[in-house]
Each structure stands twice: as structure tokens, then as C-alpha cells.
């Protein structure tokens, strides 16, 4: 699995697991190349 496929899978899992629109928006920024990481509320980087 490539890095992009792994990231896409992680985003899909996030979309299924959360209703936090801010978190989803940050994840979409990563997919669009506007950011290089998302910091979850528990302060872990993914």
C-alpha cells in the first residue's frame, strides 16, 4: 500500500468514526496538500 493509499484509508476510517467537522476539515487539508499533518485532540500527530 502506498503512502497515499494509506492516508486515504485513514481518512475514510476517520470519516466513519467521527462527527467532528473540524477534524475532518483538517484531514481534508492534508489530502489536498494544504497541510502535512493533523494533530488530533489528544495531541498525537498522524
N, CA, C and O atoms as a Tripos MOL2 file, in Angstrom:
@<TRIPOS>MOLECULE
protein
  184   183    46     0     0
PROTEIN
NO_CHARGES

@<TRIPOS>ATOM
      1 N           0.8520   -1.1790    0.0000 N.3       1 UNK1
      2 CA          0.0000    0.0000    0.0000 C.3       1 UNK1
      3 C           0.8960    1.2400    0.0000 C.2       1 UNK1
      4 O           1.8440    1.3310    0.7800 O.2       1 UNK1
      5 N           0.5920    2.1750   -0.8680 N.am      2 UNK2
      6 CA          1.3880    3.4010   -0.9340 C.3       2 UNK2
      7 C           1.0150    4.3300    0.2090 C.2       2 UNK2
      8 O           0.0110    4.1260    0.8910 O.2       2 UNK2
      9 N           1.8380    5.3530    0.4070 N.am      3 UNK3
     10 CA          1.5460    6.3390    1.4480 C.3       3 UNK3
     11 C           0.2040    7.0160    1.2020 C.2       3 UNK3
     12 O          -0.5550    7.2570    2.1410 O.2       3 UNK3
     13 N          -0.0900    7.3220   -0.0640 N.am      4 UNK4
     14 CA         -1.3530    7.9860   -0.3990 C.3       4 UNK4
     15 C          -2.5290    7.0640   -0.1020 C.2       4 UNK4
     16 O          -3.5320    7.5020    0.4610 O.2       4 UNK4
     17 N          -2.4150    5.7970   -0.4730 N.am      5 UNK5
     18 CA         -3.4880    4.8510   -0.1990 C.3       5 UNK5
     19 C          -3.6870    4.6810    1.3010 C.2       5 UNK5
     20 O          -4.8190    4.5890    1.7770 O.2       5 UNK5
     21 N          -2.5990    4.6390    2.0330 N.am      6 UNK6
     22 CA         -2.6770    4.5280    3.4850 C.3       6 UNK6
     23 C          -3.3690    5.7460    4.0790 C.2       6 UNK6
     24 O          -4.2140    5.6200    4.9650 O.2       6 UNK6
     25 N          -3.0040    6.9230    3.5860 N.am      7 UNK7
     26 CA         -3.6270    8.1560    4.0640 C.3       7 UNK7
     27 C          -5.1110    8.1760    3.7200 C.2       7 UNK7
     28 O          -5.9370    8.5550    4.5500 O.2       7 UNK7
     29 N          -5.4530    7.7680    2.4960 N.am      8 UNK8
     30 CA         -6.8550    7.7360    2.0940 C.3       8 UNK8
     31 C          -7.6470    6.7810    2.9760 C.2       8 UNK8
     32 O          -8.7760    7.0820    3.3630 O.2       8 UNK8
     33 N          -7.0650    5.6390    3.2940 N.am      9 UNK9
     34 CA         -7.7340    4.6800    4.1620 C.3       9 UNK9
     35 C          -7.9280    5.2690    5.5560 C.2       9 UNK9
     36 O          -8.9920    5.1120    6.1550 O.2       9 UNK9
     37 N          -6.9110    5.9420    6.0700 N.am     10 UNK10
     38 CA         -7.0100    6.5590    7.3930 C.3      10 UNK10
     39 C          -8.1000    7.6220    7.4240 C.2      10 UNK10
     40 O          -8.8470    7.7240    8.3980 O.2      10 UNK10
     41 N          -8.1900    8.4190    6.3520 N.am     11 UNK11
     42 CA         -9.2110    9.4590    6.2850 C.3      11 UNK11
     43 C         -10.5970    8.8260    6.2190 C.2      11 UNK11
     44 O         -11.5300    9.3050    6.8650 O.2      11 UNK11
     45 N         -10.7370    7.7540    5.4460 N.am     12 UNK12
     46 CA        -12.0250    7.0660    5.3520 C.3      12 UNK12
     47 C         -12.4420    6.5100    6.7130 C.2      12 UNK12
     48 O         -13.6120    6.5920    7.0880 O.2      12 UNK12
     49 N         -11.4910    5.9480    7.4460 N.am     13 UNK13
     50 CA        -11.7800    5.4380    8.7870 C.3      13 UNK13
     51 C         -12.1730    6.5770    9.7180 C.2      13 UNK13
     52 O         -13.1010    6.4400   10.5150 O.2      13 UNK13
     53 N         -11.4750    7.6910    9.6180 N.am     14 UNK14
     54 CA        -11.7960    8.8560   10.4380 C.3      14 UNK14
     55 C         -13.2150    9.3340   10.1430 C.2      14 UNK14
     56 O         -13.9750    9.6460   11.0600 O.2      14 UNK14
     57 N         -13.5630    9.3880    8.8690 N.am     15 UNK15
     58 CA        -14.8990    9.8440    8.4800 C.3      15 UNK15
     59 C         -15.9820    8.9360    9.0560 C.2      15 UNK15
     60 O         -17.0670    9.4050    9.4010 O.2      15 UNK15
     61 N         -15.6930    7.6520    9.1600 N.am     16 UNK16
     62 CA        -16.6530    6.7110    9.7320 C.3      16 UNK16
     63 C         -16.7270    6.8030   11.2470 C.2      16 UNK16
     64 O         -17.7550    6.4760   11.8400 O.2      16 UNK16
     65 N         -15.6470    7.2440   11.8760 N.am     17 UNK17
     66 CA        -15.5410    7.1980   13.3330 C.3      17 UNK17
     67 C         -15.8230    8.5130   14.0420 C.2      17 UNK17
     68 O         -15.9190    8.5300   15.2700 O.2      17 UNK17
     69 N         -15.9590    9.6090   13.3160 N.am     18 UNK18
     70 CA        -16.1040   10.8910   13.9930 C.3      18 UNK18
     71 C         -17.1910   11.7360   13.3550 C.2      18 UNK18
     72 O         -17.5120   11.5850   12.1760 O.2      18 UNK18
     73 N         -17.7410   12.6140   14.1450 N.am     19 UNK19
     74 CA        -18.6680   13.6230   13.6300 C.3      19 UNK19
     75 C         -18.0610   15.0090   13.8210 C.2      19 UNK19
     76 O         -18.7350   16.0230   13.6360 O.2      19 UNK19
     77 N         -16.7850   15.0440   14.1910 N.am     20 UNK20
     78 CA        -16.0840   16.3040   14.4210 C.3      20 UNK20
     79 C         -15.7270   16.9320   13.0750 C.2      20 UNK20
     80 O         -14.7620   16.5260   12.4280 O.2      20 UNK20
     81 N         -16.5050   17.9150   12.6650 N.am     21 UNK21
     82 CA        -16.3010   18.5320   11.3530 C.3      21 UNK21
     83 C         -14.9630   19.2530   11.2500 C.2      21 UNK21
     84 O         -14.3760   19.2960   10.1690 O.2      21 UNK21
     85 N         -14.4720   19.8150   12.3360 N.am     22 UNK22
     86 CA        -13.1770   20.4940   12.3130 C.3      22 UNK22
     87 C         -12.0650   19.4980   12.0250 C.2      22 UNK22
     88 O         -11.1760   19.7640   11.2160 O.2      22 UNK22
     89 N         -12.1190   18.3690   12.6810 N.am     23 UNK23
     90 CA        -11.1150   17.3290   12.4740 C.3      23 UNK23
     91 C         -11.1670   16.8060   11.0420 C.2      23 UNK23
     92 O         -10.1270   16.5940   10.4180 O.2      23 UNK23
     93 N         -12.3630   16.6010   10.5260 N.am     24 UNK24
     94 CA        -12.4980   16.1450    9.1420 C.3      24 UNK24
     95 C         -11.9700   17.1900    8.1680 C.2      24 UNK24
     96 O         -11.3420   16.8460    7.1670 O.2      24 UNK24
     97 N         -12.2190   18.4510    8.4530 N.am     25 UNK25
     98 CA        -11.7220   19.5250    7.5820 C.3      25 UNK25
     99 C         -10.1960   19.5490    7.5720 C.2      25 UNK25
    100 O          -9.5840   19.7290    6.5190 O.2      25 UNK25
    101 N          -9.5800   19.3670    8.7400 N.am     26 UNK26
    102 CA         -8.1170   19.3270    8.7970 C.3      26 UNK26
    103 C          -7.5820   18.1440    8.0010 C.2      26 UNK26
    104 O          -6.5790   18.2690    7.2980 O.2      26 UNK26
    105 N          -8.2410   17.0070    8.1070 N.am     27 UNK27
    106 CA         -7.8110   15.8300    7.3630 C.3      27 UNK27
    107 C          -7.9230   16.0680    5.8580 C.2      27 UNK27
    108 O          -7.0620   15.6300    5.0940 O.2      27 UNK27
    109 N          -8.9650   16.7500    5.4360 N.am     28 UNK28
    110 CA         -9.1280   17.0650    4.0110 C.3      28 UNK28
    111 C          -8.0340   18.0100    3.5290 C.2      28 UNK28
    112 O          -7.6080   17.9250    2.3770 O.2      28 UNK28
    113 N          -7.5780   18.9050    4.3930 N.am     29 UNK29
    114 CA         -6.4710   19.7860    4.0190 C.3      29 UNK29
    115 C          -5.2210   18.9680    3.7180 C.2      29 UNK29
    116 O          -4.4740   19.2940    2.7950 O.2      29 UNK29
    117 N          -4.9920   17.9230    4.4790 N.am     30 UNK30
    118 CA         -3.8460   17.0520    4.2200 C.3      30 UNK30
    119 C          -4.0100   16.3870    2.8570 C.2      30 UNK30
    120 O          -3.0610   16.3240    2.0750 O.2      30 UNK30
    121 N          -5.2030   15.8940    2.5730 N.am     31 UNK31
    122 CA         -5.4360   15.2300    1.2890 C.3      31 UNK31
    123 C          -5.2230   16.1710    0.1160 C.2      31 UNK31
    124 O          -4.7480   15.7530   -0.9390 O.2      31 UNK31
    125 N          -5.5710   17.4370    0.2930 N.am     32 UNK32
    126 CA         -5.4070   18.4200   -0.7790 C.3      32 UNK32
    127 C          -3.9840   18.9610   -0.8440 C.2      32 UNK32
    128 O          -3.6560   19.7240   -1.7530 O.2      32 UNK32
    129 N          -3.1380   18.5770    0.1030 N.am     33 UNK33
    130 CA         -1.7610   19.0490    0.1040 C.3      33 UNK33
    131 C          -1.5930   20.4180    0.7380 C.2      33 UNK33
    132 O          -0.5450   21.0470    0.5920 O.2      33 UNK33
    133 N          -2.6140   20.8840    1.4390 N.am     34 UNK34
    134 CA         -2.5560   22.1940    2.0870 C.3      34 UNK34
    135 C          -1.9520   22.1190    3.4880 C.2      34 UNK34
    136 O          -1.6710   23.1490    4.1010 O.2      34 UNK34
    137 N          -1.7560   20.9210    3.9860 N.am     35 UNK35
    138 CA         -1.1470   20.7040    5.3000 C.3      35 UNK35
    139 C          -0.3970   19.3780    5.2240 C.2      35 UNK35
    140 O          -0.6720   18.5470    4.3580 O.2      35 UNK35
    141 N           0.5450   19.1930    6.1320 N.am     36 UNK36
    142 CA          1.2910   17.9370    6.0960 C.3      36 UNK36
    143 C           1.0290   17.0440    7.2990 C.2      36 UNK36
    144 O           1.6130   15.9650    7.4060 O.2      36 UNK36
    145 N           0.1620   17.4780    8.2010 N.am     37 UNK37
    146 CA         -0.1950   16.6440    9.3410 C.3      37 UNK37
    147 C          -1.4910   17.1450    9.9560 C.2      37 UNK37
    148 O          -1.9170   18.2800    9.7420 O.2      37 UNK37
    149 N          -2.0920   16.2650   10.7190 N.am     38 UNK38
    150 CA         -3.2730   16.6090   11.5020 C.3      38 UNK38
    151 C          -2.9250   16.2830   12.9430 C.2      38 UNK38
    152 O          -2.4270   15.1930   13.2250 O.2      38 UNK38
    153 N          -3.1730   17.1930   13.8440 N.am     39 UNK39
    154 CA         -2.9360   16.9390   15.2590 C.3      39 UNK39
    155 C          -4.2890   16.6690   15.9070 C.2      39 UNK39
    156 O          -5.1450   17.5490   15.9930 O.2      39 UNK39
    157 N          -4.4590   15.4330   16.3570 N.am     40 UNK40
    158 CA         -5.7110   15.0200   16.9790 C.3      40 UNK40
    159 C          -5.8610   15.7090   18.3340 C.2      40 UNK40
    160 O          -4.8790   16.1950   18.8940 O.2      40 UNK40
    161 N          -7.0760   15.7540   18.8600 N.am     41 UNK41
    162 CA         -7.3030   16.4040   20.1590 C.3      41 UNK41
    163 C          -6.4150   15.8840   21.2860 C.2      41 UNK41
    164 O          -6.1340   16.6180   22.2330 O.2      41 UNK41
    165 N          -5.9710   14.6340   21.2010 N.am     42 UNK42
    166 CA         -5.0770   14.1140   22.2430 C.3      42 UNK42
    167 C          -3.6220   14.4880   21.9690 C.2      42 UNK42
    168 O          -2.7110   13.9990   22.6370 O.2      42 UNK42
    169 N          -3.4090   15.3720   20.9660 N.am     43 UNK43
    170 CA         -2.1040   15.9400   20.6190 C.3      43 UNK43
    171 C          -1.1600   14.9670   19.9250 C.2      43 UNK43
    172 O           0.0380   15.2380   19.8410 O.2      43 UNK43
    173 N          -1.6700   13.8370   19.4220 N.am     44 UNK44
    174 CA         -0.8170   12.9450   18.6480 C.3      44 UNK44
    175 C          -0.8610   13.3660   17.1910 C.2      44 UNK44
    176 O          -1.9010   13.7880   16.6850 O.2      44 UNK44
    177 N           0.2540   13.2490   16.5350 N.am     45 UNK45
    178 CA          0.3190   13.5960   15.1180 C.3      45 UNK45
    179 C           0.0730   12.3520   14.2950 C.2      45 UNK45
    180 O           0.5340   11.2640   14.6390 O.2      45 UNK45
    181 N          -0.6640   12.5200   13.1940 N.am     46 UNK46
    182 CA         -0.9250   11.3790   12.3100 C.3      46 UNK46
    183 C          -0.6880   11.7870   10.8970 C.2      46 UNK46
    184 O          -0.8510   10.9770    9.9850 O.2      46 UNK46
@<TRIPOS>BOND
     1     1     2 1
     2     2     3 1
     3     3     4 2
     4     3     5 am
     5     5     6 1
     6     6     7 1
     7     7     8 2
     8     7     9 am
     9     9    10 1
    10    10    11 1
    11    11    12 2
    12    11    13 am
    13    13    14 1
    14    14    15 1
    15    15    16 2
    16    15    17 am
    17    17    18 1
    18    18    19 1
    19    19    20 2
    20    19    21 am
    21    21    22 1
    22    22    23 1
    23    23    24 2
    24    23    25 am
    25    25    26 1
    26    26    27 1
    27    27    28 2
    28    27    29 am
    29    29    30 1
    30    30    31 1
    31    31    32 2
    32    31    33 am
    33    33    34 1
    34    34    35 1
    35    35    36 2
    36    35    37 am
    37    37    38 1
    38    38    39 1
    39    39    40 2
    40    39    41 am
    41    41    42 1
    42    42    43 1
    43    43    44 2
    44    43    45 am
    45    45    46 1
    46    46    47 1
    47    47    48 2
    48    47    49 am
    49    49    50 1
    50    50    51 1
    51    51    52 2
    52    51    53 am
    53    53    54 1
    54    54    55 1
    55    55    56 2
    56    55    57 am
    57    57    58 1
    58    58    59 1
    59    59    60 2
    60    59    61 am
    61    61    62 1
    62    62    63 1
    63    63    64 2
    64    63    65 am
    65    65    66 1
    66    66    67 1
    67    67    68 2
    68    67    69 am
    69    69    70 1
    70    70    71 1
    71    71    72 2
    72    71    73 am
    73    73    74 1
    74    74    75 1
    75    75    76 2
    76    75    77 am
    77    77    78 1
    78    78    79 1
    79    79    80 2
    80    79    81 am
    81    81    82 1
    82    82    83 1
    83    83    84 2
    84    83    85 am
    85    85    86 1
    86    86    87 1
    87    87    88 2
    88    87    89 am
    89    89    90 1
    90    90    91 1
    91    91    92 2
    92    91    93 am
    93    93    94 1
    94    94    95 1
    95    95    96 2
    96    95    97 am
    97    97    98 1
    98    98    99 1
    99    99   100 2
   100    99   101 am
   101   101   102 1
   102   102   103 1
   103   103   104 2
   104   103   105 am
   105   105   106 1
   106   106   107 1
   107   107   108 2
   108   107   109 am
   109   109   110 1
   110   110   111 1
   111   111   112 2
   112   111   113 am
   113   113   114 1
   114   114   115 1
   115   115   116 2
   116   115   117 am
   117   117   118 1
   118   118   119 1
   119   119   120 2
   120   119   121 am
   121   121   122 1
   122   122   123 1
   123   123   124 2
   124   123   125 am
   125   125   126 1
   126   126   127 1
   127   127   128 2
   128   127   129 am
   129   129   130 1
   130   130   131 1
   131   131   132 2
   132   131   133 am
   133   133   134 1
   134   134   135 1
   135   135   136 2
   136   135   137 am
   137   137   138 1
   138   138   139 1
   139   139   140 2
   140   139   141 am
   141   141   142 1
   142   142   143 1
   143   143   144 2
   144   143   145 am
   145   145   146 1
   146   146   147 1
   147   147   148 2
   148   147   149 am
   149   149   150 1
   150   150   151 1
   151   151   152 2
   152   151   153 am
   153   153   154 1
   154   154   155 1
   155   155   156 2
   156   155   157 am
   157   157   158 1
   158   158   159 1
   159   159   160 2
   160   159   161 am
   161   161   162 1
   162   162   163 1
   163   163   164 2
   164   163   165 am
   165   165   166 1
   166   166   167 1
   167   167   168 2
   168   167   169 am
   169   169   170 1
   170   170   171 1
   171   171   172 2
   172   171   173 am
   173   173   174 1
   174   174   175 1
   175   175   176 2
   176   175   177 am
   177   177   178 1
   178   178   179 1
   179   179   180 2
   180   179   181 am
   181   181   182 1
   182   182   183 1
   183   183   184 2
@<TRIPOS>SUBSTRUCTURE
     1 UNK1         2 RESIDUE 1 A UNK
     2 UNK2         6 RESIDUE 1 A UNK
     3 UNK3        10 RESIDUE 1 A UNK
     4 UNK4        14 RESIDUE 1 A UNK
     5 UNK5        18 RESIDUE 1 A UNK
     6 UNK6        22 RESIDUE 1 A UNK
     7 UNK7        26 RESIDUE 1 A UNK
     8 UNK8        30 RESIDUE 1 A UNK
     9 UNK9        34 RESIDUE 1 A UNK
    10 UNK10       38 RESIDUE 1 A UNK
    11 UNK11       42 RESIDUE 1 A UNK
    12 UNK12       46 RESIDUE 1 A UNK
    13 UNK13       50 RESIDUE 1 A UNK
    14 UNK14       54 RESIDUE 1 A UNK
    15 UNK15       58 RESIDUE 1 A UNK
    16 UNK16       62 RESIDUE 1 A UNK
    17 UNK17       66 RESIDUE 1 A UNK
    18 UNK18       70 RESIDUE 1 A UNK
    19 UNK19       74 RESIDUE 1 A UNK
    20 UNK20       78 RESIDUE 1 A UNK
    21 UNK21       82 RESIDUE 1 A UNK
    22 UNK22       86 RESIDUE 1 A UNK
    23 UNK23       90 RESIDUE 1 A UNK
    24 UNK24       94 RESIDUE 1 A UNK
    25 UNK25       98 RESIDUE 1 A UNK
    26 UNK26      102 RESIDUE 1 A UNK
    27 UNK27      106 RESIDUE 1 A UNK
    28 UNK28      110 RESIDUE 1 A UNK
    29 UNK29      114 RESIDUE 1 A UNK
    30 UNK30      118 RESIDUE 1 A UNK
    31 UNK31      122 RESIDUE 1 A UNK
    32 UNK32      126 RESIDUE 1 A UNK
    33 UNK33      130 RESIDUE 1 A UNK
    34 UNK34      134 RESIDUE 1 A UNK
    35 UNK35      138 RESIDUE 1 A UNK
    36 UNK36      142 RESIDUE 1 A UNK
    37 UNK37      146 RESIDUE 1 A UNK
    38 UNK38      150 RESIDUE 1 A UNK
    39 UNK39      154 RESIDUE 1 A UNK
    40 UNK40      158 RESIDUE 1 A UNK
    41 UNK41      162 RESIDUE 1 A UNK
    42 UNK42      166 RESIDUE 1 A UNK
    43 UNK43      170 RESIDUE 1 A UNK
    44 UNK44      174 RESIDUE 1 A UNK
    45 UNK45      178 RESIDUE 1 A UNK
    46 UNK46      182 RESIDUE 1 A UNK
